[in-house]
Structures are given as structure tokens and as C-alpha cells.
């Protein structure tokens, strides 16, 4: 069964500190992995999309890594800001025939950045 | 571009009533997705359209739910009859391709009393 597990469920850090969020998956055949940021009361916004051959991808202070062998991904946030407070969702896509695919969602990590 | 547009933003209805949620995808996108989000279950894909054709509706919970995409610029998600357990935030998203980056709308918060 395709599954995506995220850890921790929630995290509280002080402004300016770094943090790392984890995503483990058992999805196959793997197509890509995405990290989304969802602010309270808003729709998710894509941070990164990574394919099988990509190990690292950065978007400003956000850096995602992917280890396709161990089926693990991480999202590292550097020098956190209050605006980083949000839910971070890991989504893994599996090829499902032709151009079709299936998405499997993690339940997200709720990050709170305190001043 | 205005992004993905959803209406209404909030809907409060009574059990048994019909509810219709609307979505206008980003112009030029050929894939459209409907999601449901709750605290308990997180984000769930309900149905996915490609070029206005439903590709995967395995996430639609039951026959009370139906979705249509009559043209490339409009889609509806209908619940009839609605039940309290349908209370959730419903998101619509669109993308250039089925595997590309998805752009989410602001969501419709549905409360069924």
C-alpha cells in the first residue's frame, strides 16, 4: 500500500533557528515528490518538486533532499522567520499508466516559529 | 492571472441539502483536481480531470458526491444529500500537466449542520 509518513507531527522553534522536516514513503513506481507549504486558512503552495534523479533542490531558505534508495526526503529551513509558521505537506506521485498518476499525501508537519 | 478561483468561500447548510462547489482553473491548465481536507484525514484527492475528462475518481467517497467539468474553464463538485461528516475544506487545484506543479485555490469551507 502506498504511504507517506511525515515527522514530527508538530514542531516549535525560535525565530532564526534552523529545522528539518522528514518524509518517508513507500510509493511505487515513483514519479516525483513535492513539498507544499500551507498557511492557515489558505491553499497549499508548492515549494519544490523533485524527480528520481534529483538529490537536492533549493527554494530560497528552503532546501529539499531526496534519497530514492531509502525512500526518504527532508525539508530543511534555514534561519527561520515568523512567516514560516505553517503546515508542510509531503506528496509523492506514482505513475499509474500512461500520463496518469496517483498522489499519496502525508498528513503534514505543523511548524510554529516563535519570536 | 487571478489564480484558481473557487466559490463560495464559505458554505453553511443543513443535512440533506444539496451543495454545489465551483472552480475556475488557471487559463491554459489542462488538469484539474478536487481535494478535501480535514484535521483527521489531512488532504485527500477526490477526483482528477485531464482535458475535461475524469481520469481518476477513486477518491470520491460515495455516490452522494459527483463532479463535472463541462469545459476547460469550469468545474463543479456536488454533494447530494449532504451530511455532517462532509464538513471540511474543499480545494480545487489546476496544473499544466497531470504531473506538473499544482496551483491551489483558496478553498471552500463547508459546514453541514
Short mmCIF file of C-alpha atoms in Angstrom, two decimals:
data_model
loop_
_atom_site.label_atom_id
_atom_site.label_comp_id
_atom_site.label_asym_id
_atom_site.label_seq_id
_atom_site.Cartn_x
_atom_site.Cartn_y
_atom_site.Cartn_z
CA UNK A 1 0.00 0.00 0.00
CA UNK A 2 1.34 3.46 -0.91
CA UNK A 3 2.01 5.51 2.20
CA UNK A 4 3.70 8.77 3.14
CA UNK A 5 4.75 9.33 6.74
CA UNK A 6 5.88 12.71 7.99
CA UNK A 7 7.68 13.56 11.17
CA UNK A 8 7.46 15.25 13.50
CA UNK A 9 3.71 15.94 13.59
CA UNK A 10 4.41 19.34 15.05
CA UNK A 11 7.45 21.43 15.84
CA UNK A 12 8.06 24.66 17.72
CA UNK A 13 11.26 26.60 17.16
CA UNK A 14 12.60 30.07 17.86
CA UNK A 15 12.95 32.63 15.13
CA UNK A 16 16.33 32.45 13.45
CA UNK A 17 16.88 28.76 14.17
CA UNK A 18 17.13 26.03 11.55
CA UNK A 19 14.91 22.96 11.38
CA UNK A 20 14.49 19.80 9.34
CA UNK A 21 11.25 18.03 8.49
CA UNK A 22 11.19 14.40 7.43
CA UNK A 23 9.16 12.44 4.89
CA UNK A 24 9.35 8.67 4.39
CA UNK A 25 7.39 6.98 1.67
CA UNK A 26 6.52 3.56 0.29
CA UNK A 27 5.15 4.70 -3.06
CA UNK A 28 5.96 2.95 -6.33
CA UNK A 29 6.55 3.30 -9.15
CA UNK A 30 7.91 6.67 -8.06
CA UNK A 31 7.35 9.69 -10.27
CA UNK A 32 8.12 12.74 -8.15
CA UNK A 33 8.00 14.14 -4.64
CA UNK A 34 6.67 17.56 -3.73
CA UNK A 35 6.80 19.69 -0.63
CA UNK A 36 3.96 22.13 -0.08
CA UNK A 37 3.59 24.94 2.45
CA UNK A 38 0.09 25.65 3.68
CA UNK A 39 -0.59 28.78 5.68
CA UNK A 40 -3.59 28.74 7.97
CA UNK A 41 -6.79 29.35 6.02
CA UNK A 42 -5.11 29.12 2.64
CA UNK A 43 -4.45 26.54 -0.04
CA UNK A 44 -1.10 24.72 -0.25
CA UNK A 45 1.68 26.37 -2.21
CA UNK A 46 4.39 24.34 -3.91
CA UNK A 47 7.92 24.75 -2.54
CA UNK A 48 9.82 22.11 -4.51
CA UNK A 49 9.24 19.25 -6.92
CA UNK A 50 11.89 16.54 -7.16
CA UNK A 51 12.20 13.68 -9.61
CA UNK A 52 14.05 10.40 -9.17
CA UNK A 53 17.38 11.77 -10.38
CA UNK A 54 17.42 14.87 -8.19
CA UNK A 55 19.11 14.72 -4.79
CA UNK A 56 18.76 18.33 -3.69
CA UNK A 57 16.64 21.29 -4.67
CA UNK A 58 16.58 24.71 -3.08
CA UNK A 59 14.00 27.48 -3.00
CA UNK A 60 15.39 30.39 -1.04
CA UNK A 61 15.78 29.33 2.59
CA UNK A 62 14.09 26.00 1.85
CA UNK A 63 16.24 23.04 0.77
CA UNK A 64 14.72 19.66 -0.03
CA UNK A 65 16.70 16.44 -0.30
CA UNK A 66 15.68 13.13 -1.77
CA UNK A 67 17.19 9.69 -1.28
CA UNK A 68 15.34 7.44 -3.72
CA UNK A 69 17.16 4.36 -2.45
CA UNK A 70 15.96 4.70 1.14
CA UNK A 71 12.73 6.46 0.05
CA UNK A 72 13.31 9.40 2.31
CA UNK A 73 13.07 13.13 1.82
CA UNK A 74 13.77 16.06 4.09
CA UNK A 75 12.93 19.74 4.02
CA UNK A 76 15.46 21.98 5.72
CA UNK A 77 14.53 25.51 6.66
CA UNK A 78 17.41 27.88 7.33
CA UNK A 79 17.23 30.96 9.54
CA UNK A 80 13.53 30.55 10.24
CA UNK A 81 11.18 33.51 10.17
CA UNK A 82 7.80 34.05 11.78
CA UNK A 83 6.22 33.71 8.34
CA UNK A 84 7.50 30.14 8.11
CA UNK A 85 4.82 29.13 10.60
CA UNK A 86 2.61 26.81 8.55
CA UNK A 87 1.85 23.21 7.78
CA UNK A 88 4.33 21.48 5.48
CA UNK A 89 2.95 18.64 3.39
CA UNK A 90 4.92 15.96 1.56
CA UNK A 91 3.21 14.50 -1.51
CA UNK A 92 4.55 11.57 -3.53
CA UNK A 93 3.39 10.80 -7.04
CA UNK A 94 3.30 7.29 -8.53
CA UNK A 95 2.97 6.57 -12.22
CA UNK A 96 -0.36 4.93 -12.96
CA UNK A 97 -0.39 4.08 -16.64
CA UNK A 98 0.45 6.44 -19.50
CA UNK A 99 0.24 10.03 -18.39
CA UNK A 100 -1.89 9.20 -15.36
CA UNK A 101 -0.58 9.10 -11.82
CA UNK A 102 -1.67 8.66 -8.21
CA UNK A 103 -0.86 11.08 -5.42
CA UNK A 104 -0.23 9.98 -1.87
CA UNK A 105 -0.27 12.70 0.78
CA UNK A 106 1.42 12.93 4.12
CA UNK A 107 -0.57 14.41 7.00
CA UNK A 108 1.84 17.28 7.30
CA UNK A 109 4.13 18.80 9.92
CA UNK A 110 2.80 21.84 11.73
CA UNK A 111 5.66 24.27 12.27
CA UNK A 112 5.39 27.16 14.70
CA UNK A 113 8.12 29.78 14.76
CA UNK A 114 8.10 31.88 17.91
CA UNK A 115 9.79 35.25 18.37
CA UNK B 1 -3.60 35.85 -13.73
CA UNK B 2 -6.11 35.65 -10.90
CA UNK B 3 -5.11 32.13 -9.98
CA UNK B 4 -7.58 29.35 -9.28
CA UNK B 5 -10.94 30.78 -8.30
CA UNK B 6 -13.34 28.95 -6.02
CA UNK B 7 -16.83 29.83 -4.89
CA UNK B 8 -18.34 30.11 -2.46
CA UNK B 9 -15.57 30.65 0.10
CA UNK B 10 -17.84 29.56 2.93
CA UNK B 11 -20.98 27.45 2.86
CA UNK B 12 -23.20 26.52 5.77
CA UNK B 13 -26.07 24.18 5.04
CA UNK B 14 -28.34 21.71 6.74
CA UNK B 15 -28.10 17.97 6.49
CA UNK B 16 -29.91 16.65 3.45
CA UNK B 17 -29.46 19.75 1.33
CA UNK B 18 -27.65 19.81 -1.99
CA UNK B 19 -24.32 21.62 -2.08
CA UNK B 20 -22.51 22.77 -5.23
CA UNK B 21 -18.93 23.98 -5.14
CA UNK B 22 -17.46 25.78 -8.11
CA UNK B 23 -13.97 26.13 -9.54
CA UNK B 24 -12.37 28.12 -12.33
CA UNK B 25 -8.86 26.81 -13.10
CA UNK B 26 -5.95 28.89 -14.33
CA UNK B 27 -6.34 29.61 -18.03
CA UNK B 28 -4.33 27.17 -20.15
CA UNK B 29 -4.05 24.49 -17.49
CA UNK B 30 -5.34 21.14 -18.72
CA UNK B 31 -5.52 19.27 -15.41
CA UNK B 32 -7.93 19.96 -12.57
CA UNK B 33 -8.10 18.37 -9.16
CA UNK B 34 -10.65 18.40 -6.33
CA UNK B 35 -9.39 17.81 -2.78
CA UNK B 36 -10.94 17.56 0.65
CA UNK B 37 -9.05 18.49 3.82
CA UNK B 38 -9.95 17.66 7.41
CA UNK B 39 -7.95 17.65 10.61
CA UNK B 40 -8.36 13.91 10.98
CA UNK B 41 -7.54 12.76 7.45
CA UNK B 42 -5.42 15.58 6.08
CA UNK B 43 -5.57 16.38 2.36
CA UNK B 44 -7.33 13.79 0.17
CA UNK B 45 -7.61 13.75 -3.61
CA UNK B 46 -11.24 13.26 -4.62
CA UNK B 47 -11.09 13.39 -8.42
CA UNK B 48 -8.74 14.42 -11.20
CA UNK B 49 -9.65 15.67 -14.68
CA UNK B 50 -7.34 15.84 -17.67
CA UNK B 51 -8.59 17.81 -20.69
CA UNK B 52 -12.05 17.91 -19.09
CA UNK B 53 -12.21 14.12 -18.82
CA UNK B 54 -12.35 12.43 -15.39
CA UNK B 55 -9.23 10.28 -15.13
CA UNK B 56 -9.31 9.06 -11.54
CA UNK B 57 -12.35 9.33 -9.28
CA UNK B 58 -11.30 6.61 -6.85
CA UNK B 59 -11.13 9.18 -4.07
CA UNK B 60 -14.78 10.17 -4.34
CA UNK B 61 -16.23 8.92 -1.05
CA UNK B 62 -19.60 7.69 -2.25
CA UNK B 63 -22.43 8.19 -4.72
CA UNK B 64 -23.52 11.33 -2.96
CA UNK B 65 -20.51 13.06 -4.48
CA UNK B 66 -20.30 13.94 -8.16
CA UNK B 67 -18.02 16.19 -10.18
CA UNK B 68 -18.28 17.64 -13.65
CA UNK B 69 -16.07 19.64 -15.96
CA UNK B 70 -18.23 20.81 -18.87
CA UNK B 71 -15.42 22.92 -20.33
CA UNK B 72 -11.80 23.86 -19.75
CA UNK B 73 -12.64 26.84 -17.57
CA UNK B 74 -15.21 25.49 -15.15
CA UNK B 75 -15.79 22.57 -12.82
CA UNK B 76 -18.31 21.72 -10.12
CA UNK B 77 -18.32 19.36 -7.16
CA UNK B 78 -21.79 18.45 -5.97
CA UNK B 79 -22.86 16.73 -2.76
CA UNK B 80 -26.43 15.47 -2.63
CA UNK B 81 -27.64 14.87 0.01
CA UNK B 82 -25.09 16.47 2.30
CA UNK B 83 -24.23 15.00 5.71
CA UNK B 84 -22.45 16.48 8.76
CA UNK B 85 -19.41 14.28 8.08
CA UNK B 86 -18.94 16.11 4.77
CA UNK B 87 -17.89 19.19 6.71
CA UNK B 88 -14.38 20.05 5.52
CA UNK B 89 -12.40 22.47 3.39
CA UNK B 90 -12.64 21.61 -0.29
CA UNK B 91 -9.80 22.72 -2.53
CA UNK B 92 -9.60 22.90 -6.29
CA UNK B 93 -6.19 22.90 -7.99
CA UNK B 94 -5.01 23.07 -11.57
CA UNK B 95 -1.77 22.35 -13.41
CA UNK B 96 -0.27 22.45 -16.91
CA UNK B 97 0.07 18.68 -16.93
CA UNK B 98 -1.01 15.82 -14.75
CA UNK B 99 2.39 15.57 -13.11
CA UNK B 100 3.29 19.25 -13.00
CA UNK B 101 3.15 21.76 -10.18
CA UNK B 102 -0.37 22.26 -8.93
CA UNK B 103 -1.78 25.66 -8.07
CA UNK B 104 -4.42 25.58 -5.38
CA UNK B 105 -7.44 27.80 -4.96
CA UNK B 106 -8.32 29.40 -1.62
CA UNK B 107 -10.74 26.61 -0.74
CA UNK B 108 -14.40 26.40 0.23
CA UNK B 109 -15.10 25.80 3.91
CA UNK B 110 -18.23 23.64 4.08
CA UNK B 111 -20.19 23.19 7.28
CA UNK B 112 -23.12 20.79 7.27
CA UNK B 113 -25.31 21.13 10.35
#
